[in-house]
Short mmCIF file of C-alpha atoms and ligand atoms in Angstrom, two decimals:
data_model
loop_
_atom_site.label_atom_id
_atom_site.label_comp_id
_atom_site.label_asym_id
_atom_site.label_seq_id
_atom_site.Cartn_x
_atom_site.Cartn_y
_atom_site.Cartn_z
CA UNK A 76 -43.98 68.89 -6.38
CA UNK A 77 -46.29 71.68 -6.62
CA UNK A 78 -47.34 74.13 -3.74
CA UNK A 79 -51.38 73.46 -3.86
CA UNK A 80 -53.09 70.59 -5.36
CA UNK A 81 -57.01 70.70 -5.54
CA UNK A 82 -58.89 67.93 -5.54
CA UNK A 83 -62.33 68.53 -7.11
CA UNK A 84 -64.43 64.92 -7.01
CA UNK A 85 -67.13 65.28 -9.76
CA UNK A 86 -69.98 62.77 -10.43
CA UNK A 87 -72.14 63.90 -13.60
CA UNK A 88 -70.93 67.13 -14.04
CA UNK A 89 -69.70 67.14 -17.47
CA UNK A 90 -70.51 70.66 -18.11
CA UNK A 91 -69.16 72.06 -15.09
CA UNK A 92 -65.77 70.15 -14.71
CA UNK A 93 -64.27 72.51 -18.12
CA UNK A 94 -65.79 75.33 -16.20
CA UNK A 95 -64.20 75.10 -12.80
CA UNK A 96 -61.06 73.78 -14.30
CA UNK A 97 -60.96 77.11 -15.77
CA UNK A 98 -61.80 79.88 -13.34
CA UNK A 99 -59.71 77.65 -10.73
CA UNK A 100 -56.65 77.96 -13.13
CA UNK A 101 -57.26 81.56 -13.86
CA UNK A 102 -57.40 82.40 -10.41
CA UNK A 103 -53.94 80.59 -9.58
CA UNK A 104 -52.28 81.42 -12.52
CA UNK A 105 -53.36 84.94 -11.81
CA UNK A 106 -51.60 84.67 -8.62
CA UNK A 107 -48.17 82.92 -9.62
CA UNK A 108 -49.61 80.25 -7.23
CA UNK A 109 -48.00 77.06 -8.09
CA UNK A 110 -50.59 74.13 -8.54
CA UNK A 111 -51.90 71.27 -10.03
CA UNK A 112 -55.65 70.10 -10.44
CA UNK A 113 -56.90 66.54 -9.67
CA UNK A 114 -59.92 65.56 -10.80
CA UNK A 115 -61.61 62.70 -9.60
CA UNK A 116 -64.19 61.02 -11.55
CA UNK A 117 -66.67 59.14 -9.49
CA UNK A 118 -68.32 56.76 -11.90
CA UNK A 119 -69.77 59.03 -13.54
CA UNK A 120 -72.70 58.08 -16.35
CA UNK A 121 -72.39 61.11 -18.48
CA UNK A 122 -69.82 62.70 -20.60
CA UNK A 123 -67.48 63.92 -16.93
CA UNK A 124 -64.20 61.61 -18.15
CA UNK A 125 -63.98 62.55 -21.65
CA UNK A 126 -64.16 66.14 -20.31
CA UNK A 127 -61.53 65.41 -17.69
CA UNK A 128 -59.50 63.40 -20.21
CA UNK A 129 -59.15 66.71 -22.61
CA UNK A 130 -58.65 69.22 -19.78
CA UNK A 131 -55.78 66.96 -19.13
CA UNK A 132 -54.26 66.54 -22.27
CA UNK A 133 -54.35 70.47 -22.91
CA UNK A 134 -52.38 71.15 -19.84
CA UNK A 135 -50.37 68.76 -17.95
CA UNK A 136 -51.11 70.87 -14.56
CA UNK A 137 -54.22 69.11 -14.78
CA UNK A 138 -54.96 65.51 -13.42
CA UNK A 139 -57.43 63.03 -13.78
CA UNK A 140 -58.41 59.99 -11.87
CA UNK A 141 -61.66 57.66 -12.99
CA UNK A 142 -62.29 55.28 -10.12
CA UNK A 143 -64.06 51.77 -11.49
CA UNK A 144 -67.37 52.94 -10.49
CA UNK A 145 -69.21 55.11 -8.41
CA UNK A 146 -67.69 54.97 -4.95
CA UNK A 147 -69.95 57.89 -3.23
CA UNK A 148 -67.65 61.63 -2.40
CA UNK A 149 -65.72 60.13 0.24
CA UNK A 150 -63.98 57.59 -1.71
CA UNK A 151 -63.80 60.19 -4.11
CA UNK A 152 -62.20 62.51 -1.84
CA UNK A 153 -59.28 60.23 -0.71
CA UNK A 154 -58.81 58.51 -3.91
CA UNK A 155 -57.58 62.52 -4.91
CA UNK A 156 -55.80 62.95 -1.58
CA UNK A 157 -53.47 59.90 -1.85
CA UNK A 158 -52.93 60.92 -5.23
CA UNK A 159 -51.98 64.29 -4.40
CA UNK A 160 -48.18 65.74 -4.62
CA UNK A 161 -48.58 69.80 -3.03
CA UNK A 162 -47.32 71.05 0.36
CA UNK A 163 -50.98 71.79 0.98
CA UNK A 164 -54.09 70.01 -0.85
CA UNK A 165 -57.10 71.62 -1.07
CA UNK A 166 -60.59 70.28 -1.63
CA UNK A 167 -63.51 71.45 -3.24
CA UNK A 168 -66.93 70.57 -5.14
CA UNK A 169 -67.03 70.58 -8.90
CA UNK A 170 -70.31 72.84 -9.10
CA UNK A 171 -68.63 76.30 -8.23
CA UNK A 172 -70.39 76.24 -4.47
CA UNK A 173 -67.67 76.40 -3.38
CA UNK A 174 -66.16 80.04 -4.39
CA UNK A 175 -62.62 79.99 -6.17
CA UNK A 176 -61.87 82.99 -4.09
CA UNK A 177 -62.29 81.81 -0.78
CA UNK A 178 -59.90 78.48 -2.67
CA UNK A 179 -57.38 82.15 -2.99
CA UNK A 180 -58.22 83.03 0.34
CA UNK A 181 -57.65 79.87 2.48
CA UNK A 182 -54.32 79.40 0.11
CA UNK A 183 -53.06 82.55 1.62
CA UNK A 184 -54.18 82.24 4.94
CA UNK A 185 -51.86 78.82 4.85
CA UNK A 186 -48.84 80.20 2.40
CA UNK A 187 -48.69 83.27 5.13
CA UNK A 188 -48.70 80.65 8.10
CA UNK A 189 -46.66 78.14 7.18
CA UNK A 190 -45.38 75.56 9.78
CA UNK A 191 -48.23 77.34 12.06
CA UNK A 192 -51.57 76.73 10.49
CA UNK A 193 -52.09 73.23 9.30
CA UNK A 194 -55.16 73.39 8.46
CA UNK A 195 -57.73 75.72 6.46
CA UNK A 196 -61.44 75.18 6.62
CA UNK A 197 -63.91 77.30 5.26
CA UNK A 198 -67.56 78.01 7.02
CA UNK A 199 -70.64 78.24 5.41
CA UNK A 200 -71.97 81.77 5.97
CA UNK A 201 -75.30 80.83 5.02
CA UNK A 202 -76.14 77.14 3.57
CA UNK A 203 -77.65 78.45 0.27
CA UNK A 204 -81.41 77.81 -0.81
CA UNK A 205 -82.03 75.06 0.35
CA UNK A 206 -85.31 74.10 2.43
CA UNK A 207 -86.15 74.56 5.66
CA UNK A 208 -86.83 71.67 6.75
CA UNK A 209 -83.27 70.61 5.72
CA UNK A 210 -81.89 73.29 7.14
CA UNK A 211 -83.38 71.94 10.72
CA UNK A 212 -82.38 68.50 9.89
CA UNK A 213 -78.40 69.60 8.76
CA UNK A 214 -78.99 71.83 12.71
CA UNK A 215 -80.03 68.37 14.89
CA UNK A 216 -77.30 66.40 12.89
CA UNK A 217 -74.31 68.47 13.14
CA UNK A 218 -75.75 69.07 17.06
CA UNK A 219 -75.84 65.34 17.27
CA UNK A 220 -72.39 64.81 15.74
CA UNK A 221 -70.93 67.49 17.60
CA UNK A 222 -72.07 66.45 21.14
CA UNK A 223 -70.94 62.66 20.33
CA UNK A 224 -67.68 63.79 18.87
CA UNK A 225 -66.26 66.77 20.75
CA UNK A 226 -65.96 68.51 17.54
CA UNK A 227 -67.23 71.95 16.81
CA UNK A 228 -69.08 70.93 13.45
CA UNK A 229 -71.61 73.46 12.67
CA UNK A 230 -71.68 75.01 8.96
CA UNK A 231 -68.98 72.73 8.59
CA UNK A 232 -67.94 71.77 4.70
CA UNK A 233 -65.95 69.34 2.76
CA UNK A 234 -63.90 72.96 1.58
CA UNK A 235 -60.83 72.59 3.45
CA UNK A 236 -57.18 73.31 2.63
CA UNK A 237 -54.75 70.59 4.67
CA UNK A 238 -50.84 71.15 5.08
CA UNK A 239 -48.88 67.93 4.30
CA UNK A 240 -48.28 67.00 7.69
CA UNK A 241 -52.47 67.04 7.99
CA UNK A 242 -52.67 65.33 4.73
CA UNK A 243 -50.21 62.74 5.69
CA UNK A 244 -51.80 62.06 9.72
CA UNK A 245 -55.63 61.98 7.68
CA UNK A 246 -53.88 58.69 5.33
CA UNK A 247 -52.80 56.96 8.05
CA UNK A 248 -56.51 56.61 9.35
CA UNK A 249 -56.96 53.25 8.56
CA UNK A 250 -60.78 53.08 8.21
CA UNK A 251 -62.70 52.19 5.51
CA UNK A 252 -65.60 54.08 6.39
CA UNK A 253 -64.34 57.15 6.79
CA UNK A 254 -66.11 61.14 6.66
CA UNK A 255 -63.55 63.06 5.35
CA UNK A 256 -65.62 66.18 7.44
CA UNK A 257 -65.19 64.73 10.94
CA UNK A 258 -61.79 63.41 10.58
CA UNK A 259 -60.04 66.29 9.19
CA UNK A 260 -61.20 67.79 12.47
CA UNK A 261 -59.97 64.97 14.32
CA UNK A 262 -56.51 64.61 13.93
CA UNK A 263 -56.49 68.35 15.69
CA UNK A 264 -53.39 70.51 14.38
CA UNK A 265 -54.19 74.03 14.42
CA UNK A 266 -57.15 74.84 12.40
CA UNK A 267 -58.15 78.90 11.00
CA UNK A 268 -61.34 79.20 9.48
CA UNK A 269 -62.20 81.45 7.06
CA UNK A 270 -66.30 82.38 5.37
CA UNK A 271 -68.22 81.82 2.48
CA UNK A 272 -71.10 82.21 0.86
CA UNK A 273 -72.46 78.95 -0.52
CA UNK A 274 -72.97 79.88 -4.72
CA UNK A 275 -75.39 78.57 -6.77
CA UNK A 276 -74.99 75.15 -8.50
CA UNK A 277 -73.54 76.61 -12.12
CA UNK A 278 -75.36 72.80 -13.72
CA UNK A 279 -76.91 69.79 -12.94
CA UNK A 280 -78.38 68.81 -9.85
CA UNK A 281 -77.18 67.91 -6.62
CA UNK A 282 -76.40 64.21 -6.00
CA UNK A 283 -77.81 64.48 -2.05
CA UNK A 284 -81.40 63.64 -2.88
CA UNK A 285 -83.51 63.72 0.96
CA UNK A 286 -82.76 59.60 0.90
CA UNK A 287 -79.11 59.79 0.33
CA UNK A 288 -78.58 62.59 2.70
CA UNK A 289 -80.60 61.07 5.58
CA UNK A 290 -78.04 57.66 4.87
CA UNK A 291 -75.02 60.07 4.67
CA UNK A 292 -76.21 61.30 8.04
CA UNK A 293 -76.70 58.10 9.57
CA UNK A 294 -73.61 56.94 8.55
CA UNK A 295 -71.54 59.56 9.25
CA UNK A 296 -72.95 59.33 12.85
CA UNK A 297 -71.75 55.88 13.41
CA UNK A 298 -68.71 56.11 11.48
CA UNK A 299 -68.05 58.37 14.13
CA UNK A 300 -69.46 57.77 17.53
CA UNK A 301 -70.88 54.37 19.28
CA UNK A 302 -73.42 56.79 21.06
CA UNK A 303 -76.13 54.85 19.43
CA UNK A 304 -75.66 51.83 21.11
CA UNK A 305 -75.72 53.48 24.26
CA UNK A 306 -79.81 54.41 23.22
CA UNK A 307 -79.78 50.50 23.89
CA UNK A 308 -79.28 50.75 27.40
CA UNK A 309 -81.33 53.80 27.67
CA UNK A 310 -84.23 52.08 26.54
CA UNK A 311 -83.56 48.99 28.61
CA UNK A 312 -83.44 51.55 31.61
CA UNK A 313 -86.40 53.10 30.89
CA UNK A 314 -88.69 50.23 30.32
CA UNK A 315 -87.83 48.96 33.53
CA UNK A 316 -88.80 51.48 35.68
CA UNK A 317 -91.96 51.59 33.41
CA UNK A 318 -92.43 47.93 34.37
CA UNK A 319 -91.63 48.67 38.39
CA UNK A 320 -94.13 51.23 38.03
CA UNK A 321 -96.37 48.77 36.78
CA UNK A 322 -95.24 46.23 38.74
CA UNK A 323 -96.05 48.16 42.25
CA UNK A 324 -99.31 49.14 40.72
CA UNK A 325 -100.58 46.17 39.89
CA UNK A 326 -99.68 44.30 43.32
CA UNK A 327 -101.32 47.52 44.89
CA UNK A 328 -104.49 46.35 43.48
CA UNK A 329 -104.05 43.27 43.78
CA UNK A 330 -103.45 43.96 47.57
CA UNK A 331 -106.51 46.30 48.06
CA UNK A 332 -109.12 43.71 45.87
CA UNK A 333 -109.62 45.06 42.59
CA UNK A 334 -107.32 43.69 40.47
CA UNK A 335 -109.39 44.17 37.07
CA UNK A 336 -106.86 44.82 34.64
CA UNK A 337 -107.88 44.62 31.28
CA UNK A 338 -105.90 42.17 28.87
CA UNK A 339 -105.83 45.53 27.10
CA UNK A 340 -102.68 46.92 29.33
CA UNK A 341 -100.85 43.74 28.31
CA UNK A 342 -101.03 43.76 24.63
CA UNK A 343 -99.40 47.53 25.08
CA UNK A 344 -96.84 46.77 27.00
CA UNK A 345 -96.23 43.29 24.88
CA UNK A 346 -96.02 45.75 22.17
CA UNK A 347 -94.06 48.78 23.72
CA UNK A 348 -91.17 46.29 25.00
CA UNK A 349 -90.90 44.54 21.28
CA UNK A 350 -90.72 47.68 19.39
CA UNK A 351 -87.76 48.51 21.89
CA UNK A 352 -86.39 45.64 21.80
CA UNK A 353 -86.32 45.26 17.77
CA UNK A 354 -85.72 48.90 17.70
CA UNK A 355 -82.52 48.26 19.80
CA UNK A 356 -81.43 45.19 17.39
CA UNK A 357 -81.69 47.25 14.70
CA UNK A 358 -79.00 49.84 16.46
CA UNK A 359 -76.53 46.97 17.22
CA UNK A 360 -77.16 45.09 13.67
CA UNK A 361 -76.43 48.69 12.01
CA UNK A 362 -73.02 48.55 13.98
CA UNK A 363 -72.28 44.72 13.43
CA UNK A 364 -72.85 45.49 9.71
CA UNK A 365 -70.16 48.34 10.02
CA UNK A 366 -67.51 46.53 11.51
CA UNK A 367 -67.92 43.32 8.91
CA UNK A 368 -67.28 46.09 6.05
CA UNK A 369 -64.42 47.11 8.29
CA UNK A 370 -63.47 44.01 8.90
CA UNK A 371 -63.18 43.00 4.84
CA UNK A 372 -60.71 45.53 4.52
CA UNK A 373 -61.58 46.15 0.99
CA UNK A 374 -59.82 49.52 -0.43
CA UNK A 375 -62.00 52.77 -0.35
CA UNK A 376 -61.92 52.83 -4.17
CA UNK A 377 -60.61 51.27 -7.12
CA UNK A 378 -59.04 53.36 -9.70
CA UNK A 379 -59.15 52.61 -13.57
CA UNK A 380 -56.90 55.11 -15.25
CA UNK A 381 -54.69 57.85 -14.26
CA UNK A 382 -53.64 60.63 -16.45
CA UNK A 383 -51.13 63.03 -16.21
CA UNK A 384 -49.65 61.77 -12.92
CA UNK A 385 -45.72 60.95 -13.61
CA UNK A 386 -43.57 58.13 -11.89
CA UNK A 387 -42.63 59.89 -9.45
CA UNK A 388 -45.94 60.80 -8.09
CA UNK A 389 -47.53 58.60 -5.35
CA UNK A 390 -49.55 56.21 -7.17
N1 LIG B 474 -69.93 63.85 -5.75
C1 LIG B 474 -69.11 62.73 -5.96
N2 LIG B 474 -69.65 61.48 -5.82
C2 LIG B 474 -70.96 61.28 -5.45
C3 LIG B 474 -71.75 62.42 -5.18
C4 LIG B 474 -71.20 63.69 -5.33
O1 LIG B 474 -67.94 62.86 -6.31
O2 LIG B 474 -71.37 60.12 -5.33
C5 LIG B 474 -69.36 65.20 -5.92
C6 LIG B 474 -70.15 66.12 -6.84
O3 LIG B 474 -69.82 65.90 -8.20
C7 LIG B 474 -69.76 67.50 -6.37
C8 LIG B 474 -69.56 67.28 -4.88
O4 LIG B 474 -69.38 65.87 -4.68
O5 LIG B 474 -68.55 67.94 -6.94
C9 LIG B 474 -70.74 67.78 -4.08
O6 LIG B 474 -71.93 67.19 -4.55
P1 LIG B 474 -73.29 68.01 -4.73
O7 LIG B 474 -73.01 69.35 -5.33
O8 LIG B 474 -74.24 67.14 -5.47
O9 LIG B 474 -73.75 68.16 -3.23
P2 LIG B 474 -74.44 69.45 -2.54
O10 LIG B 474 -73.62 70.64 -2.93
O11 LIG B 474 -75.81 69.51 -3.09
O12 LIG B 474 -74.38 69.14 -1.08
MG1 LIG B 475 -73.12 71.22 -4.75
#
């Protein structure tokens, strides 16, 4: 079993998977680290398995998992880390954001600390160009997450280096729906964190388009907290003091003779209390819908082929 494996999920990135096979292997063959590389194709459309498929008949450190379709990162991400052999896997994006150095630096931070630090997670220092308007929307969420979850989640990455024992207690979370960010965090150990800059993309474009992010957001919120629901209550709270208000005022004039209220006052109320009300069925029918896809138990991905992964590897 080697020391580090590296999972790197990839969806379209033919032209970068050859290129961060190879600085990664530089940089740990430049270091007598012993490793092995999994890629993880995630359904990709373009030329990403054929890529993976030579890397991995060139050198048999390097792995390569195509799942049956598109399964979003997350799937990706445990489909590699149930795959994975090392006394510490380490995960990282395909496009070179995330720097093979700080990979180097987190490696030694656990090597140095073994049986102490079980866990490695690298910050973003800044969040790269990106807009600001996403910048204030990735602030509220991880604010949101944070206060629903206990955990300290700002500039928080999927870049993280797990010791067995981390990688083994994440496996035996048996959801479906899982966010590979939060519940790394989650099953505690003792976590160091180290910096980096976020790089630019080296190809392609980023799969989190403003629509999938703002689903990835929402999801990862319930995945994680029932908070939601409590908005439910909240609102249910709210309008009725609004109506006791109301309620008081109306019997006040009622009381003291001029009791014109327009039909006016209850249209708006008709239509404050339904948009609660559908708003709040919404909530609770995003959270049935969750627990029937828990409920299915259907695996988090399928995989099609695996190459250079021997017998005795966990398959
Ligand atoms: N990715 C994946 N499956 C998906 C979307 C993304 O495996 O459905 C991979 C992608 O190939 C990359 C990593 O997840 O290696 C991060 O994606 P991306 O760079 O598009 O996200 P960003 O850096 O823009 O947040
Ligand atoms: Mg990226």
């Amino acid at each position: 079993m080697p020391q580090l494996s590296v999972v790197i999920p990839a969806y379209n990135e033919q032209d970068n998977v050859p290129r961060c096979a190879s600085e990664v292997s530089r940089l740990l063959d430049s270091h007598n680290i012993d490793y092995e590389l999994i890629f993880v194709n995630d359904g990709s459309t373009d030329r990403t398995w054929q890529r993976m498929s030579q890397l991995a008949a060139s050198d048999e450190r390097i792995k390569a998992i195509n799942l049956s379709r598109n399964f979003g990162k997350e799937g990706a991400i445990f489909a590699g880390l149930e795959s994975a052999g090392g006394d510490a896997v380490a995960l990282m994006d395909c496009d070179l954001q995330h720097p093979p150095a700080t990979l180097l630096e987190m490696y030694n931070v656990w090597n140095n600390n073994r049986g102490e630090i079980d866990i490695v997670e690298a910050r973003k220092k800044n969040r790269g160009k990106e807009k600001t308007i996403y910048r204030l929307f990735a602030k509220l969420f991880y604010k949101m997450i944070g206060n629903m979850s206990g955990l300290d989640m700002r500039d928080a990455s999927d870049f993280k280096l797990l010791d067995r024992r981390a990688v083994d207690a994440l496996l035996r979370m048996p959801e479906r729906l899982t966010f590979f960010r939060a519940m790394s965090s989650w099953v505690g150990f003792r976590t160091e964190k180290v910096y980096f800059d976020v790089g630019e993309r080296t190809s392609g474009k980023s799969k989190f388009s403003a629509r999938v992010s703002i689903r990835y957001a929402i999801h990862s919120i319930t995945s994680f907290s029932s908070d939601p629901m409590q908005l439910v209550t909240v609102a249910g709270v709210i309008t009725f003091l609004i109506a006791l208000v109301f309620g008081a005022n109306t019997l006040y004039n009622k009381l003291t003779g001029n009791s014109a209220e327009g039909f006016s006052t209850v249209i708006l109320l008709q239509l404050v209390t339904s948009a609660i009300i559908m708003f709040s069925l919404g909530i609770i029918g995003y959270y049935l819908a969750k627990i029937y896809e828990e409920l299915k138990h259907r695996p988090r991905y399928i995989i099609k082929d695996k190459l250079n992964f021997d017998d005795k590897d966990k398959s």
